[in-house]
PDB file of C-alpha atoms in Angstrom:
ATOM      1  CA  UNK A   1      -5.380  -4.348  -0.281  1.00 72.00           C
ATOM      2  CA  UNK A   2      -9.177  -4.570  -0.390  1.00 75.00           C
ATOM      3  CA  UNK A   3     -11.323  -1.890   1.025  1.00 80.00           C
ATOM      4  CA  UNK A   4     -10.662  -3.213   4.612  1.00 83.00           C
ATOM      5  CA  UNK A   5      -7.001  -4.981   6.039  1.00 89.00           C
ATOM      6  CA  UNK A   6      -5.376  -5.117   8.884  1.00 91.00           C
ATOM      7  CA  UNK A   7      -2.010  -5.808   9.807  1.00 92.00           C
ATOM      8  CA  UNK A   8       1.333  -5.089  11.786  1.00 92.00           C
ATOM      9  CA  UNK A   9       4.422  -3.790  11.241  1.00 93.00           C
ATOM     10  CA  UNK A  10       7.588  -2.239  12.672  1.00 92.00           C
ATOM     11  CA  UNK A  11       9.863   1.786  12.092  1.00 92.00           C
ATOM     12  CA  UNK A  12      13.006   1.792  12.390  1.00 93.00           C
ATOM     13  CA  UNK A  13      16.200   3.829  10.810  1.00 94.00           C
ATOM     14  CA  UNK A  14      17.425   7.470  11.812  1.00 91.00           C
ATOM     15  CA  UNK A  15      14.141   8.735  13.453  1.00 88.00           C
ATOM     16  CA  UNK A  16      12.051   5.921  12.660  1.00 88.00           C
ATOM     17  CA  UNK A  17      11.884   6.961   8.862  1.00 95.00           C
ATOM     18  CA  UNK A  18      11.625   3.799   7.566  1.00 97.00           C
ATOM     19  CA  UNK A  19       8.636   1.412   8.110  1.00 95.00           C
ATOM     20  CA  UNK A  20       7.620  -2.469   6.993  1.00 97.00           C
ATOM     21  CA  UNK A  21       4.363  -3.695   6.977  1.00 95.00           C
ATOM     22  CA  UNK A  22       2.329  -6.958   6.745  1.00 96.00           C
ATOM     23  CA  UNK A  23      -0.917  -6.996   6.481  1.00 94.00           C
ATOM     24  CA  UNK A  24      -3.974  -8.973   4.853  1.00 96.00           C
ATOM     25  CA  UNK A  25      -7.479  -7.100   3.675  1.00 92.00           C
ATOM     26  CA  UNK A  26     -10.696  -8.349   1.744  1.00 91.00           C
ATOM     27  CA  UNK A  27     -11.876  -7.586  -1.485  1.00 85.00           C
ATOM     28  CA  UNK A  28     -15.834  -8.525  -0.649  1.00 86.00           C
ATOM     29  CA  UNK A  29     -17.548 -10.490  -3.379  1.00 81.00           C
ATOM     30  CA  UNK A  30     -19.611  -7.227  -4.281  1.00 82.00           C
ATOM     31  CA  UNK A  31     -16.614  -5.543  -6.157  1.00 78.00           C
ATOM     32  CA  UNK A  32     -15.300  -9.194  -8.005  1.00 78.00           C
ATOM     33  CA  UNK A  33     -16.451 -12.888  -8.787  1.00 81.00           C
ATOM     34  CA  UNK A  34     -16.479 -13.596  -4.791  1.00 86.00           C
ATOM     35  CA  UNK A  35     -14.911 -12.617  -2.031  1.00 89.00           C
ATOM     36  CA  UNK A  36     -10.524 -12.433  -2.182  1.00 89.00           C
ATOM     37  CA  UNK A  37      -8.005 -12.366   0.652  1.00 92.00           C
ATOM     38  CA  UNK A  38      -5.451  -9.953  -0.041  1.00 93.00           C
ATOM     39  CA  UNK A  39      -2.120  -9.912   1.586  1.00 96.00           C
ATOM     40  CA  UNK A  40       0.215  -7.113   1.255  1.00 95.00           C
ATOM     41  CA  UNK A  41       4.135  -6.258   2.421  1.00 97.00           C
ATOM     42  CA  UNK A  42       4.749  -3.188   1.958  1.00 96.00           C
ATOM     43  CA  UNK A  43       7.528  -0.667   2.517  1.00 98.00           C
ATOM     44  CA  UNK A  44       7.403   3.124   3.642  1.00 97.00           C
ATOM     45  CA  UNK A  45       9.533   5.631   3.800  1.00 98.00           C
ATOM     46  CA  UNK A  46       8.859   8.827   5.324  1.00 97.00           C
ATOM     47  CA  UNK A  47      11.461  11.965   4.775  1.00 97.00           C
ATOM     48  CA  UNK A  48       9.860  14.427   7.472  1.00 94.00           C
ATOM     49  CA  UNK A  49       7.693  14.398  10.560  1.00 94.00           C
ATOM     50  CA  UNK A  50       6.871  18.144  11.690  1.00 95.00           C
ATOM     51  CA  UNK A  51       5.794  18.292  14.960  1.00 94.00           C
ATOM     52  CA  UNK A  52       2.748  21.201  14.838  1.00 94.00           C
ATOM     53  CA  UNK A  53       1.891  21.076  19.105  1.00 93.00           C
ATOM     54  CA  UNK A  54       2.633  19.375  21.223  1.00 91.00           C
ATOM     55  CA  UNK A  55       0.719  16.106  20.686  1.00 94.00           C
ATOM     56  CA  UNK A  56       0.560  16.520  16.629  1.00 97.00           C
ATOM     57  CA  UNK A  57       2.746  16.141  13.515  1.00 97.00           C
ATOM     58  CA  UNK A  58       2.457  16.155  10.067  1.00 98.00           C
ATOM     59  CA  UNK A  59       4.429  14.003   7.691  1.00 97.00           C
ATOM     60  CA  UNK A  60       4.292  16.158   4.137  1.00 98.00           C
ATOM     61  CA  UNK A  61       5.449  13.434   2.106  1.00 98.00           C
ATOM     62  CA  UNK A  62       5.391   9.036   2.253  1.00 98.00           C
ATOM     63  CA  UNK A  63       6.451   7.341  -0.297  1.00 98.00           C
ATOM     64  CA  UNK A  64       6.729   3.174  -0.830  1.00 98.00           C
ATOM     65  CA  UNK A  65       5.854   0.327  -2.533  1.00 98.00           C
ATOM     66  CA  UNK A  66       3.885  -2.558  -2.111  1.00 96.00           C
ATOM     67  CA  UNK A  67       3.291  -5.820  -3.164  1.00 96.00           C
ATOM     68  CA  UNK A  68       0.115  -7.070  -2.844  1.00 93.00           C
ATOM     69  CA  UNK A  69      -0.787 -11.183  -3.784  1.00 92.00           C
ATOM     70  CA  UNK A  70      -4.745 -11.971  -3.707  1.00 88.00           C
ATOM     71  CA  UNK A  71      -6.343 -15.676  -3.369  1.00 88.00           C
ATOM     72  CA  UNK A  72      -8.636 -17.010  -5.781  1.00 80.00           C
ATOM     73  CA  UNK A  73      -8.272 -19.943  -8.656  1.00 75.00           C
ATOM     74  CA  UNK A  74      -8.582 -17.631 -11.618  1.00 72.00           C
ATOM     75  CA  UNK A  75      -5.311 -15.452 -10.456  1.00 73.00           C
ATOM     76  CA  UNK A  76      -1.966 -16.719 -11.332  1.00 66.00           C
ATOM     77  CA  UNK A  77       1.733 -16.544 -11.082  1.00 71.00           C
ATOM     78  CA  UNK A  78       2.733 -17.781 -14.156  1.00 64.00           C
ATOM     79  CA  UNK A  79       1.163 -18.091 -17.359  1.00 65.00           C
ATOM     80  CA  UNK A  80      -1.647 -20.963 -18.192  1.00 62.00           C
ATOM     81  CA  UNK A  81      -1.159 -23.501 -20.936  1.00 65.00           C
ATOM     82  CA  UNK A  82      -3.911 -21.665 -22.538  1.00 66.00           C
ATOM     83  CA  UNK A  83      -1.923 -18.821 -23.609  1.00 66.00           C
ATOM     84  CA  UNK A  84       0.078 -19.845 -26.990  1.00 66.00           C
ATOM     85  CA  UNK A  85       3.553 -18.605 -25.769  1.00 66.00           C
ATOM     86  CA  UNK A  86       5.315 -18.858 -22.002  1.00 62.00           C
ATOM     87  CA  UNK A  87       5.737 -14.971 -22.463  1.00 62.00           C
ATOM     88  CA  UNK A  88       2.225 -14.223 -23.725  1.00 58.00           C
ATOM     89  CA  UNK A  89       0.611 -12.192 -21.037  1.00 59.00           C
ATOM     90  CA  UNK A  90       3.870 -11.240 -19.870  1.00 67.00           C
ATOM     91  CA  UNK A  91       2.067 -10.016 -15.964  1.00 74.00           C
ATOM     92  CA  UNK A  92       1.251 -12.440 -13.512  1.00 77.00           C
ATOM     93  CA  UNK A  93      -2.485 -11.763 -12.219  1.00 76.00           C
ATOM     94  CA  UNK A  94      -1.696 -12.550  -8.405  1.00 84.00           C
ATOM     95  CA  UNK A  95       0.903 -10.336  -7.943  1.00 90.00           C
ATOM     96  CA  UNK A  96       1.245  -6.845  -8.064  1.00 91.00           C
ATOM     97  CA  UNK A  97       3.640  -4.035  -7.292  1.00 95.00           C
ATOM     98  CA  UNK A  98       2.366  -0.694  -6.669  1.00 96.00           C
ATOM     99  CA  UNK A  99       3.878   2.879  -6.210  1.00 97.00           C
ATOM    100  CA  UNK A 100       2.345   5.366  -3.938  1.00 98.00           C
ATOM    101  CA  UNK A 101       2.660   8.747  -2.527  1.00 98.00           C
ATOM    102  CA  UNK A 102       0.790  10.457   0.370  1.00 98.00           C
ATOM    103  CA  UNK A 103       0.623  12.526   3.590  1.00 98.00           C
ATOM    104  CA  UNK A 104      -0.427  11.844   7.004  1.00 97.00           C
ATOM    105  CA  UNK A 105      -1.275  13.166   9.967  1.00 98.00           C
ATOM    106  CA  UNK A 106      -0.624  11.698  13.525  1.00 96.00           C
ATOM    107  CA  UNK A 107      -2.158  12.603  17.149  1.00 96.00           C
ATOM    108  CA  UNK A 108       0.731  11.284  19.869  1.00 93.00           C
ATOM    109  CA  UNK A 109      -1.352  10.840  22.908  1.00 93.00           C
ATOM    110  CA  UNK A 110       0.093  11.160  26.368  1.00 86.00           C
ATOM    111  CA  UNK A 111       3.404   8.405  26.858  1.00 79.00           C
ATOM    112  CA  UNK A 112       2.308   6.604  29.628  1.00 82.00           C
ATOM    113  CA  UNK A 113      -0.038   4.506  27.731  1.00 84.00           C
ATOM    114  CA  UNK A 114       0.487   1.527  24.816  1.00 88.00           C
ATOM    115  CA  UNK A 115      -0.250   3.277  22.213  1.00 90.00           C
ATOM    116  CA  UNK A 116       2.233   5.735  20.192  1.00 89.00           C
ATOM    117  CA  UNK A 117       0.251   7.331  17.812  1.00 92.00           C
ATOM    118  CA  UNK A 118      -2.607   7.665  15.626  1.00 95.00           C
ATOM    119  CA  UNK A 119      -2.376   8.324  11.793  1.00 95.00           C
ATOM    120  CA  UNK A 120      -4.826   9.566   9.300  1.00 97.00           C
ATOM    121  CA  UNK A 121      -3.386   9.105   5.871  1.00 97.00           C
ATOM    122  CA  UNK A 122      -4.293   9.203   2.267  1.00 97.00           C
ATOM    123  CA  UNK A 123      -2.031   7.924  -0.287  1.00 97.00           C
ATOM    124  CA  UNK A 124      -2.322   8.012  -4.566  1.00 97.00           C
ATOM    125  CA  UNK A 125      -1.258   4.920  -6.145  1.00 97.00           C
ATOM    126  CA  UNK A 126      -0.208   2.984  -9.635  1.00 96.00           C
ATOM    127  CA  UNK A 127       0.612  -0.471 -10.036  1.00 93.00           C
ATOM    128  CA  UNK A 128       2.761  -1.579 -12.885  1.00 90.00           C
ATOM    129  CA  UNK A 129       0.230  -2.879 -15.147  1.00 85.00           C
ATOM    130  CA  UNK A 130      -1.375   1.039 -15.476  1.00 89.00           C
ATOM    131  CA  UNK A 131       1.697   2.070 -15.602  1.00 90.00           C
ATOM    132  CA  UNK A 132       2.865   0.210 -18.465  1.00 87.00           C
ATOM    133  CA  UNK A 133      -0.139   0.699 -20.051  1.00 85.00           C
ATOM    134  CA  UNK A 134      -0.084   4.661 -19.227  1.00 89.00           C
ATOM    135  CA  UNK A 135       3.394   4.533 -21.015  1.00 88.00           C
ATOM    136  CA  UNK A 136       1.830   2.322 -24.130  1.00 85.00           C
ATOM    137  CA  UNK A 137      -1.276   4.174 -24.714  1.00 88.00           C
ATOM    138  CA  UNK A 138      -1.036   8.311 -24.226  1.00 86.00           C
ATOM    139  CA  UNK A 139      -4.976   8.854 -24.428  1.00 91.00           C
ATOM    140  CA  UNK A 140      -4.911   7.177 -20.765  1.00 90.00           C
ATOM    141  CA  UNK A 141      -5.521   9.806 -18.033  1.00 91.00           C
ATOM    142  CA  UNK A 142      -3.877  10.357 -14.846  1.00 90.00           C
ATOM    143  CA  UNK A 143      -7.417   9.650 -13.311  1.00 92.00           C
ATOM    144  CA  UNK A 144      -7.344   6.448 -15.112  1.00 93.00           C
ATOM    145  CA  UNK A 145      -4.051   4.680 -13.431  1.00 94.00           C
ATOM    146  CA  UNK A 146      -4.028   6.374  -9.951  1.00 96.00           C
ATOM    147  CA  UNK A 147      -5.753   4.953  -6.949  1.00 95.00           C
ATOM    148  CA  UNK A 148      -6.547   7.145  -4.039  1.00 95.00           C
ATOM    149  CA  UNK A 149      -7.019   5.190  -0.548  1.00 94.00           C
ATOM    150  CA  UNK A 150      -7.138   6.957   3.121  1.00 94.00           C
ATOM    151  CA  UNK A 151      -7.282   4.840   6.410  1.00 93.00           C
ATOM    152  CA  UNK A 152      -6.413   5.240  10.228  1.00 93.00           C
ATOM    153  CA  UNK A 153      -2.958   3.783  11.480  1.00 93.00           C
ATOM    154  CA  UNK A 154      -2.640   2.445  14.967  1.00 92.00           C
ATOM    155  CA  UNK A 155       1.004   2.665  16.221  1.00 89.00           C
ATOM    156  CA  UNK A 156       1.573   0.763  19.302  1.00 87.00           C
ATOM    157  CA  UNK A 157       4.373  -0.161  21.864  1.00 77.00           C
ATOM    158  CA  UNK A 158       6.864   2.127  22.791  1.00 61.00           C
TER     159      UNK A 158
END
């Protein structure tokens, strides 16, 4: 989702255990060819919320996936003529599912004000070309394929 996105999204379900998000992000030109949008929908599910105090809980386990699709001529849905056979590559360079698993942790300020919470996460990630290639090639590490990312979640409206 690049190092930076923003984006919106909705709970819902038996205690709000389910979440979709949208959101877009930018990979800056300093980590590829030139600076990428990324968009991403994503969805979350999260087993447990354990409420520590009063105004703080901690969610042991979120799991989801995502599906990210990034902007830029050389990344492609389906296979270029330069490839000898329509199932050459096999992957399509613009879009890409990912798995992840994390924790969070979320401050619920006082409830007569807009916003909900606030949630520090961290989440470790694959996306199905590591994984594939985990599963083809055994020398690959762990640290090779998984992706850790952290951010700060804004939950608004009541």
């Amino acid at each position: 989702m690049g190092p930076l996105s923003l984006g919106c999204g909705w709970d819902y379900g038996r205690k709000c255990r389910w979440e979709t998000d949208l959101s877009v992000g930018v990979l800056p030109g300093a980590w590829s060819d030139r600076t990428h949008a990324v968009f991403a929908l994503r969805q979350n599910y999260i087993p447990w919320s354990i409420r520590c105090c009063r105004r703080l809980s901690v969610e042991p386990l979120a799991a989801g996936i995502y599906l990210t699709l990034i902007t830029g001529e050389q990344y492609w849905v389906r296979e270029p003529d330069k490839y000898p056979s329509s199932r050459y590559y096999g992957f399509t360079s613009r879009l890409r599912p990912t798995l992840y698993v994390g924790q969070r942790l979320t401050y619920h300020p006082k409830s007569d004000g807009p916003v909900r919470g606030v949630t520090l996460y961290y989440e470790l990630s694959a996306n199905d070309l590591d994984i594939v290639a985990k599963c083809g090639n055994k020398t690959l590490g762990l640290s090779q394929i998984v992706r850790f990312s952290c951010g700060v979640k804004l939950q608004l409206l009541r």
